[in-house]
Amino acid sequence: MKVKFDRELFGSLEIDDADLVGILEPKIAEGGESLRSMTERAIEKPIGTNPFRELLFGKKRILIITDDVTRPTPVREIAEVMLTEITKAGIRDKDVMFLISLGTHRAMTEGEIKKRFGEEISARYRIFNHSWDKPETLIDMGSTETGIEIYVNREVKNADLIVAVGNIVPHATTGFSGGGKIIVPGIAGEETTEGTHWAALDYEMEEILGVNDNPIRRDVNDIALKAGLDFIVNSVLDIDENPAGVVAGHPVEAHNEGVEIARRIYGSVAGEKADVVVCDASPTDINLRQSIKGVAAADVVVKRGGAIVLIAECPEGIAPQFPQFLEIGFKDPEGLKSKVEAGEIKGRIMAYTLIAIGRVMKKASVILVTKGISGEEARRMGFLHEPDPVSAYRRAVEIAGGRKTIFMRKSGELLPMIAR
């Protein structure tokens, strides 16, 4: 069978039908209802709260937190519906602020902001990037019951109503994205983000990925509520990025409902584990740091001693915020963990990813096919490297010593499962 990659520059790959254990991919949504209609209905009849228009009564300053360019969330369309209600409530444009929840990602450019929010919203409202590494922009809000210090963007204290716009997909650190994750790591400080990520290292990938009720998510929910998050509007998109659903309301209760939609769309089952897993990382392949979400997903379905082929464009290279990715690499995860805990290496956010993915790479070889990173750089980090999918697949079969293959489309957003 010929499988095509989302990025045309990578072409396609022939896999013998007898070798193909399965093609895992998100599903197509049914119904064809428009995103606007879904959003209007969701905020009129939210989950666990009063309707959005009622929450606006008496409010003077509104903070709308949105995710960034690395996510496919239809921010403009959702924001337009919400802003209609905000305007009807008599709230002035100057009293509405958009805060982009970058987490530890790079700041969005002015051009990216205009494209994501649209010309009208960009011109009418204040839109700011979060700065996770600037202590003066943060406020101390105590700590969680598990001892994680809570530092979040100080704008949460200046708002009468805090609303989050996000998207729900499976996630290797919190089970699923969306909900309170817009607060941490979205608008959190370094200590807070480090705390939640570092705690995730105590669990295997299958204990977190696609598991909504997990210790990390519980901390995230706790922090989000302490920070004052009042209301969420979260989309779930299908394989073609058409709306499969929109949930709105209480940050935890509405998110739980959205997770069930996401599980139906992104859950995909293979009959058995594979010798080789080919991961198409698009659209989460702006850089290597985002692309390796596909490796995390592959960990669930690859045999020990097998091979993973990661296909990722990476136009922005490795990890612009963390040059240590290239310097340290993924080759010694346990050694890195020990050095961080001993205080020899700083930066637990950076180290978390290197450790988590490094552990997968101890289980299975990872062959990287990319246009944005050189072969030398790939090898320095601990990857194998091939110039194209065909040669990478051939090498993967040789390494694994078997041909049973799983192909994962949109692997960074997938919830792969093995039939029981």
Coordinates of C-alpha atoms in Angstrom, one line a residue:
M1 CA 0.0 0.0 0.0
K2 CA 1.2 3.5 -0.7
V3 CA 0.9 5.9 2.2
K4 CA 1.2 9.6 1.5
F5 CA 2.6 12.2 3.9
D6 CA 0.8 15.4 4.7
R7 CA 3.8 17.5 3.6
E8 CA 4.1 17.0 -0.2
L9 CA 7.9 17.5 0.0
F10 CA 8.2 14.0 1.6
G11 CA 6.1 12.3 -1.1
S12 CA 4.9 8.8 -0.2
L13 CA 6.0 5.4 1.0
E14 CA 5.2 1.8 -0.2
I15 CA 4.5 -0.6 2.6
D16 CA 3.5 -4.2 1.7
D17 CA -0.1 -5.0 2.7
A18 CA 1.1 -8.1 4.5
D19 CA 3.4 -6.0 6.7
L20 CA 0.9 -3.3 7.5
V21 CA -0.4 -3.8 11.0
G22 CA -2.5 -0.7 10.7
I23 CA -2.9 2.9 9.7
L24 CA -3.7 5.0 12.8
E25 CA -5.2 8.4 12.2
P26 CA -7.8 10.7 13.6
K27 CA -11.3 10.2 12.3
I28 CA -13.6 12.5 10.2
A29 CA -16.3 14.3 12.2
E30 CA -19.9 13.6 11.4
G31 CA -22.7 16.1 11.0
G32 CA -21.2 19.0 9.2
E33 CA -22.4 21.7 11.8
S34 CA -20.5 24.9 11.5
L35 CA -18.0 26.0 14.0
R36 CA -19.9 29.2 14.7
S37 CA -23.1 27.3 15.4
M38 CA -21.3 24.9 17.7
T39 CA -19.7 27.8 19.6
E40 CA -22.9 29.8 19.9
R41 CA -24.7 26.8 21.3
A42 CA -21.8 25.9 23.7
I43 CA -21.7 29.3 25.3
E44 CA -25.5 29.6 25.5
K45 CA -25.7 26.2 27.3
P46 CA -22.4 25.7 29.0
I47 CA -21.4 22.9 31.2
G48 CA -21.2 23.6 34.9
T49 CA -21.8 27.3 34.7
N50 CA -24.3 29.9 33.8
P51 CA -24.5 31.1 30.1
F52 CA -21.6 33.2 29.0
R53 CA -23.8 36.3 28.6
E54 CA -24.9 36.0 32.3
L55 CA -21.3 35.8 33.5
L56 CA -20.7 39.1 31.8
F57 CA -23.2 41.0 33.9
G58 CA -21.4 43.6 36.0
K59 CA -18.0 42.8 34.6
K60 CA -15.6 45.6 33.6
R61 CA -12.3 43.9 32.5
I62 CA -12.2 40.7 30.5
L63 CA -9.1 38.6 29.9
I64 CA -9.3 36.1 27.0
I65 CA -6.4 33.7 27.0
T66 CA -5.7 31.8 23.8
D67 CA -3.1 29.3 22.7
D68 CA -0.5 30.1 20.1
V69 CA 0.5 29.4 16.5
T70 CA 1.7 25.9 17.3
R71 CA -1.9 24.8 17.8
P72 CA -4.7 24.5 15.2
T73 CA -7.3 26.1 17.4
P74 CA -9.7 28.3 15.3
V75 CA -9.1 31.3 17.6
R76 CA -10.5 34.0 15.4
E77 CA -13.9 32.3 14.8
I78 CA -14.4 31.4 18.4
A79 CA -13.3 34.9 19.6
E80 CA -15.7 36.6 17.2
V81 CA -18.7 34.8 18.8
M82 CA -17.5 35.7 22.3
L83 CA -16.8 39.3 21.4
T84 CA -20.3 39.7 20.1
E85 CA -21.7 38.8 23.5
I86 CA -19.0 41.0 25.2
T87 CA -20.0 44.0 23.1
K88 CA -23.7 43.4 23.8
A89 CA -22.9 43.5 27.5
G90 CA -21.6 47.0 27.1
I91 CA -18.0 46.2 27.8
R92 CA -15.6 48.6 26.1
D93 CA -13.0 47.3 23.6
K94 CA -10.2 48.8 25.7
D95 CA -11.3 46.7 28.6
V96 CA -10.9 43.5 26.8
M97 CA -7.4 42.0 26.6
F98 CA -6.1 38.9 24.7
L99 CA -3.1 37.1 26.3
I100 CA -1.4 34.5 24.2
S101 CA -0.5 31.5 26.3
L102 CA 3.0 30.7 24.9
G103 CA 4.1 28.4 27.7
T104 CA 7.8 28.3 26.9
H105 CA 7.4 28.7 23.1
R106 CA 8.7 31.7 21.2
A107 CA 6.6 34.9 21.0
M108 CA 4.2 35.1 18.1
T109 CA 5.1 37.8 15.5
E110 CA 2.9 40.7 14.6
G111 CA 2.1 39.0 11.3
E112 CA 1.2 35.7 13.0
I113 CA -1.0 37.5 15.4
K114 CA -2.9 39.3 12.6
K115 CA -3.3 36.0 10.7
R116 CA -4.5 34.1 13.8
F117 CA -6.9 36.7 15.2
G118 CA -7.9 38.5 12.0
E119 CA -7.4 42.1 11.0
E120 CA -10.4 43.4 12.9
I121 CA -9.7 41.8 16.2
S122 CA -6.0 42.7 16.0
A123 CA -6.8 46.3 15.3
R124 CA -9.6 46.7 18.0
Y125 CA -8.2 44.9 21.0
R126 CA -5.0 44.6 22.9
I127 CA -3.1 41.3 22.2
F128 CA 0.0 40.4 24.2
N129 CA 2.4 37.5 24.3
H130 CA 3.0 35.8 27.7
S131 CA 6.6 36.0 28.9
W132 CA 7.3 33.0 31.1
D133 CA 10.9 34.0 31.7
K134 CA 10.3 37.5 33.0
P135 CA 9.6 37.4 36.7
E136 CA 8.3 41.0 36.7
T137 CA 5.3 39.9 34.6
L138 CA 4.3 37.2 37.1
I139 CA 2.4 37.0 40.4
D140 CA 2.9 34.5 43.2
M141 CA -0.3 32.6 44.0
G142 CA 1.0 30.1 46.6
S143 CA 1.4 26.4 45.9
T144 CA -0.5 23.3 45.1
E145 CA -1.2 20.5 47.7
T146 CA 1.6 18.6 46.0
G147 CA 4.0 21.5 46.6
I148 CA 4.3 23.0 43.2
E149 CA 4.9 26.8 43.4
I150 CA 2.3 28.8 41.4
Y151 CA 3.5 31.7 39.4
V152 CA 1.2 33.0 36.7
N153 CA 0.9 36.1 34.5
R154 CA -0.1 39.1 36.7
E155 CA -2.9 40.0 34.3
V156 CA -5.1 37.4 36.0
K157 CA -5.4 39.8 38.9
N158 CA -6.5 42.7 36.7
A159 CA -9.5 40.9 35.2
D160 CA -13.1 40.5 36.4
L161 CA -13.6 37.5 34.1
I162 CA -11.0 35.1 32.7
V163 CA -11.9 33.1 29.7
A164 CA -9.8 30.5 27.8
V165 CA -9.9 29.5 24.2
G166 CA -8.1 26.3 23.3
N167 CA -8.2 22.9 21.6
I168 CA -8.3 19.4 22.9
V169 CA -6.0 16.6 21.6
P170 CA -4.2 13.7 23.4
H171 CA -1.1 15.0 25.3
A172 CA 1.9 13.2 26.7
T173 CA 2.3 15.4 29.8
T174 CA -1.3 16.1 30.9
G175 CA -3.3 13.3 29.2
F176 CA -5.1 15.8 27.0
S177 CA -4.5 19.4 26.0
G178 CA -7.1 22.1 26.6
G179 CA -8.9 23.2 29.8
G180 CA -6.6 24.4 32.5
K181 CA -3.5 23.7 30.5
I182 CA -4.0 27.2 29.1
I183 CA -2.8 28.4 32.5
V184 CA 0.0 26.0 33.1
P185 CA 2.2 25.9 31.2
G186 CA 0.3 28.5 29.1
I187 CA 0.7 31.6 31.2
A188 CA 2.8 30.2 34.0
G189 CA 6.3 31.0 35.3
E190 CA 9.3 28.7 35.0
E191 CA 8.9 27.2 38.5
T192 CA 5.3 26.2 37.9
T193 CA 5.9 24.7 34.5
E194 CA 9.0 22.8 35.8
G195 CA 7.0 21.4 38.7
T196 CA 4.2 19.9 36.6
H197 CA 6.5 18.6 33.8
W198 CA 9.1 17.1 36.2
A199 CA 6.4 15.2 38.1
A200 CA 5.3 13.5 34.8
L201 CA 8.7 11.7 34.7
D202 CA 7.4 9.4 37.4
Y203 CA 5.0 7.8 35.0
E204 CA 5.2 5.6 31.8
M205 CA 3.9 7.2 28.6
E206 CA 0.8 4.9 28.6
E207 CA -0.1 6.0 32.1
I208 CA -0.4 9.7 31.0
L209 CA -1.1 9.9 27.3
G210 CA -4.8 9.8 26.7
V211 CA -5.5 9.4 30.5
N212 CA -7.5 12.5 31.6
D213 CA -7.6 11.6 35.3
N214 CA -3.9 11.6 36.2
P215 CA -1.8 13.3 38.8
I216 CA -0.4 15.9 36.4
R217 CA -3.8 16.9 35.1
R218 CA -5.1 17.2 38.7
D219 CA -2.3 19.7 39.5
V220 CA -3.0 21.6 36.3
N221 CA -6.7 21.9 37.2
D222 CA -5.9 23.0 40.7
I223 CA -3.5 25.7 39.5
A224 CA -6.0 26.9 36.8
L225 CA -8.8 27.3 39.4
K226 CA -6.5 29.0 41.9
A227 CA -5.4 31.4 39.1
G228 CA -9.1 32.4 38.6
L229 CA -9.9 30.7 35.3
D230 CA -13.7 31.1 35.0
F231 CA -14.8 29.8 31.7
I232 CA -13.3 27.8 28.8
V233 CA -14.3 27.4 25.1
N234 CA -12.5 24.4 23.7
S235 CA -12.7 23.0 20.2
V236 CA -12.1 19.5 19.0
L237 CA -11.0 19.2 15.4
D238 CA -11.0 16.1 13.1
I239 CA -8.3 14.9 10.8
D240 CA -9.1 17.6 8.3
E241 CA -9.2 20.3 11.0
N242 CA -13.0 20.6 10.7
P243 CA -15.0 21.0 13.9
A244 CA -16.0 17.8 15.7
G245 CA -17.3 19.6 18.7
V246 CA -17.1 22.7 20.9
V247 CA -17.4 22.6 24.7
A248 CA -17.8 25.6 27.0
G249 CA -18.2 26.2 30.7
H250 CA -16.5 25.2 33.9
P251 CA -12.7 24.7 33.3
V252 CA -12.8 21.1 34.6
E253 CA -16.3 19.9 33.9
A254 CA -16.5 21.2 30.3
H255 CA -13.0 19.9 29.6
N256 CA -14.0 16.5 30.8
E257 CA -16.9 16.5 28.2
G258 CA -14.5 17.7 25.5
V259 CA -12.1 14.9 26.3
E260 CA -14.7 12.3 25.5
I261 CA -15.2 13.9 22.0
A262 CA -11.4 14.0 21.5
R263 CA -11.1 10.4 22.6
R264 CA -13.6 9.3 19.9
I265 CA -11.8 11.4 17.2
Y266 CA -8.2 10.7 18.1
G267 CA -8.3 7.2 19.5
S268 CA -7.1 4.7 17.0
V269 CA -6.5 1.0 17.6
A270 CA -4.0 -1.4 16.2
G271 CA -4.2 -5.2 16.5
E272 CA -0.7 -5.6 17.8
K273 CA 2.5 -3.7 18.5
A274 CA 4.8 -3.2 15.5
D275 CA 8.5 -3.7 14.7
V276 CA 8.4 -0.3 12.9
V277 CA 6.3 2.7 13.5
V278 CA 6.3 5.5 10.8
C279 CA 5.2 8.8 12.3
D280 CA 4.0 11.7 10.1
A281 CA 4.4 14.6 12.5
S282 CA 2.5 17.1 10.5
P283 CA 1.0 19.5 11.6
T284 CA 2.9 19.6 14.9
D285 CA 6.3 19.8 13.1
I286 CA 7.1 23.5 13.3
N287 CA 10.3 22.5 15.1
L288 CA 11.8 19.3 16.5
R289 CA 10.5 20.0 20.0
Q290 CA 7.0 19.9 18.7
S291 CA 7.6 17.0 16.3
I292 CA 8.8 14.6 18.9
K293 CA 5.3 14.3 20.2
G294 CA 5.0 11.7 17.5
V295 CA 7.8 9.7 19.2
A296 CA 5.9 9.9 22.5
A297 CA 2.8 8.4 20.8
A298 CA 4.8 5.7 19.0
D299 CA 6.1 4.5 22.4
V300 CA 2.7 3.0 23.1
V301 CA 2.7 0.8 19.9
V302 CA 6.3 0.0 19.1
K303 CA 8.0 -3.2 20.2
R304 CA 11.1 -3.0 22.4
G305 CA 14.1 -3.2 20.1
G306 CA 12.0 -1.8 17.2
A307 CA 12.4 1.3 15.2
I308 CA 10.5 4.6 14.8
V309 CA 10.7 6.7 11.6
L310 CA 9.9 10.3 12.4
I311 CA 8.9 12.4 9.3
A312 CA 9.0 16.1 10.2
E313 CA 9.6 19.3 8.3
C314 CA 11.0 21.4 11.2
P315 CA 11.2 24.8 9.4
E316 CA 12.2 26.5 12.6
G317 CA 14.9 23.9 13.4
I318 CA 15.4 22.1 16.7
A319 CA 14.1 24.1 19.6
P320 CA 14.7 27.9 19.3
Q321 CA 14.1 28.5 23.0
F322 CA 16.4 25.6 24.1
P323 CA 19.8 25.4 22.4
Q324 CA 20.7 22.7 25.0
F325 CA 18.7 20.2 22.9
L326 CA 21.6 20.1 20.5
E327 CA 24.3 20.4 23.2
I328 CA 22.9 17.7 25.5
G329 CA 20.7 15.6 23.2
F330 CA 18.6 12.6 24.1
K331 CA 21.4 10.0 24.6
D332 CA 21.6 9.7 28.4
P333 CA 18.2 10.5 29.9
E334 CA 18.9 9.0 33.4
G335 CA 22.3 10.6 33.6
L336 CA 20.7 14.0 32.7
K337 CA 18.0 13.5 35.3
S338 CA 20.6 12.8 38.0
K339 CA 22.6 15.9 37.0
V340 CA 19.5 18.2 37.1
E341 CA 18.5 16.9 40.5
A342 CA 22.0 17.4 41.7
G343 CA 22.0 21.0 40.5
E344 CA 24.7 20.4 37.9
I345 CA 22.5 21.3 35.0
K346 CA 19.8 24.1 35.1
G347 CA 16.5 24.1 33.3
R348 CA 14.0 21.3 34.2
I349 CA 11.6 22.3 31.4
M350 CA 14.3 21.7 28.8
A351 CA 15.5 18.6 30.5
Y352 CA 12.1 17.1 30.9
T353 CA 11.6 16.7 27.2
L354 CA 15.1 15.3 26.6
I355 CA 14.6 12.7 29.4
A356 CA 11.1 11.7 28.4
I357 CA 11.9 11.2 24.7
G358 CA 15.4 9.9 25.6
R359 CA 13.7 7.0 27.5
V360 CA 11.7 6.1 24.4
M361 CA 14.9 6.2 22.3
K362 CA 16.4 3.6 24.7
K363 CA 13.5 1.3 23.9
A364 CA 13.4 1.9 20.1
S365 CA 15.8 3.5 17.6
V366 CA 14.5 6.7 16.1
I367 CA 15.3 7.6 12.5
L368 CA 14.7 11.3 11.7
V369 CA 13.8 12.5 8.2
T370 CA 13.6 16.3 8.1
K371 CA 14.3 19.3 5.9
G372 CA 15.1 21.7 8.8
I373 CA 17.9 19.9 10.6
S374 CA 21.1 18.6 9.3
G375 CA 22.2 14.9 9.5
E376 CA 25.1 15.9 11.7
E377 CA 22.8 17.8 14.1
A378 CA 20.4 14.8 14.2
R379 CA 23.2 12.4 15.1
R380 CA 24.6 14.7 17.7
M381 CA 21.3 14.5 19.5
G382 CA 21.1 10.7 19.4
F383 CA 18.9 10.2 16.3
L384 CA 19.7 8.1 13.3
H385 CA 19.3 10.1 10.1
E386 CA 18.2 9.4 6.6
P387 CA 17.5 11.8 3.7
D388 CA 14.1 10.4 2.7
P389 CA 11.3 8.1 4.0
V390 CA 12.2 5.2 1.7
S391 CA 15.8 4.9 2.9
A392 CA 14.6 5.5 6.5
Y393 CA 12.0 2.7 6.3
R394 CA 14.5 0.3 4.8
R395 CA 16.9 1.0 7.6
A396 CA 14.2 0.7 10.2
V397 CA 13.3 -2.8 9.1
E398 CA 16.9 -3.8 9.3
I399 CA 17.3 -2.4 12.8
A400 CA 14.0 -3.9 14.1
G401 CA 14.7 -7.3 12.5
G402 CA 11.0 -7.5 11.4
R403 CA 8.6 -5.9 9.0
K404 CA 5.4 -5.5 10.9
T405 CA 4.6 -1.8 10.5
I406 CA 2.2 0.8 11.9
F407 CA 1.8 4.1 10.0
M408 CA 0.6 7.0 12.2
R409 CA -0.8 10.1 10.5
K410 CA -0.9 13.3 12.5
S411 CA 1.1 11.4 15.1
G412 CA 1.6 14.3 17.5
E413 CA -2.1 14.5 18.0
L414 CA -3.0 10.8 18.0
L415 CA -4.0 8.5 20.8
P416 CA -2.7 5.1 19.6
M417 CA -4.0 2.0 21.4
I418 CA -3.5 -1.8 21.2
A419 CA -6.5 -4.0 21.0
R420 CA -7.0 -6.0 24.2

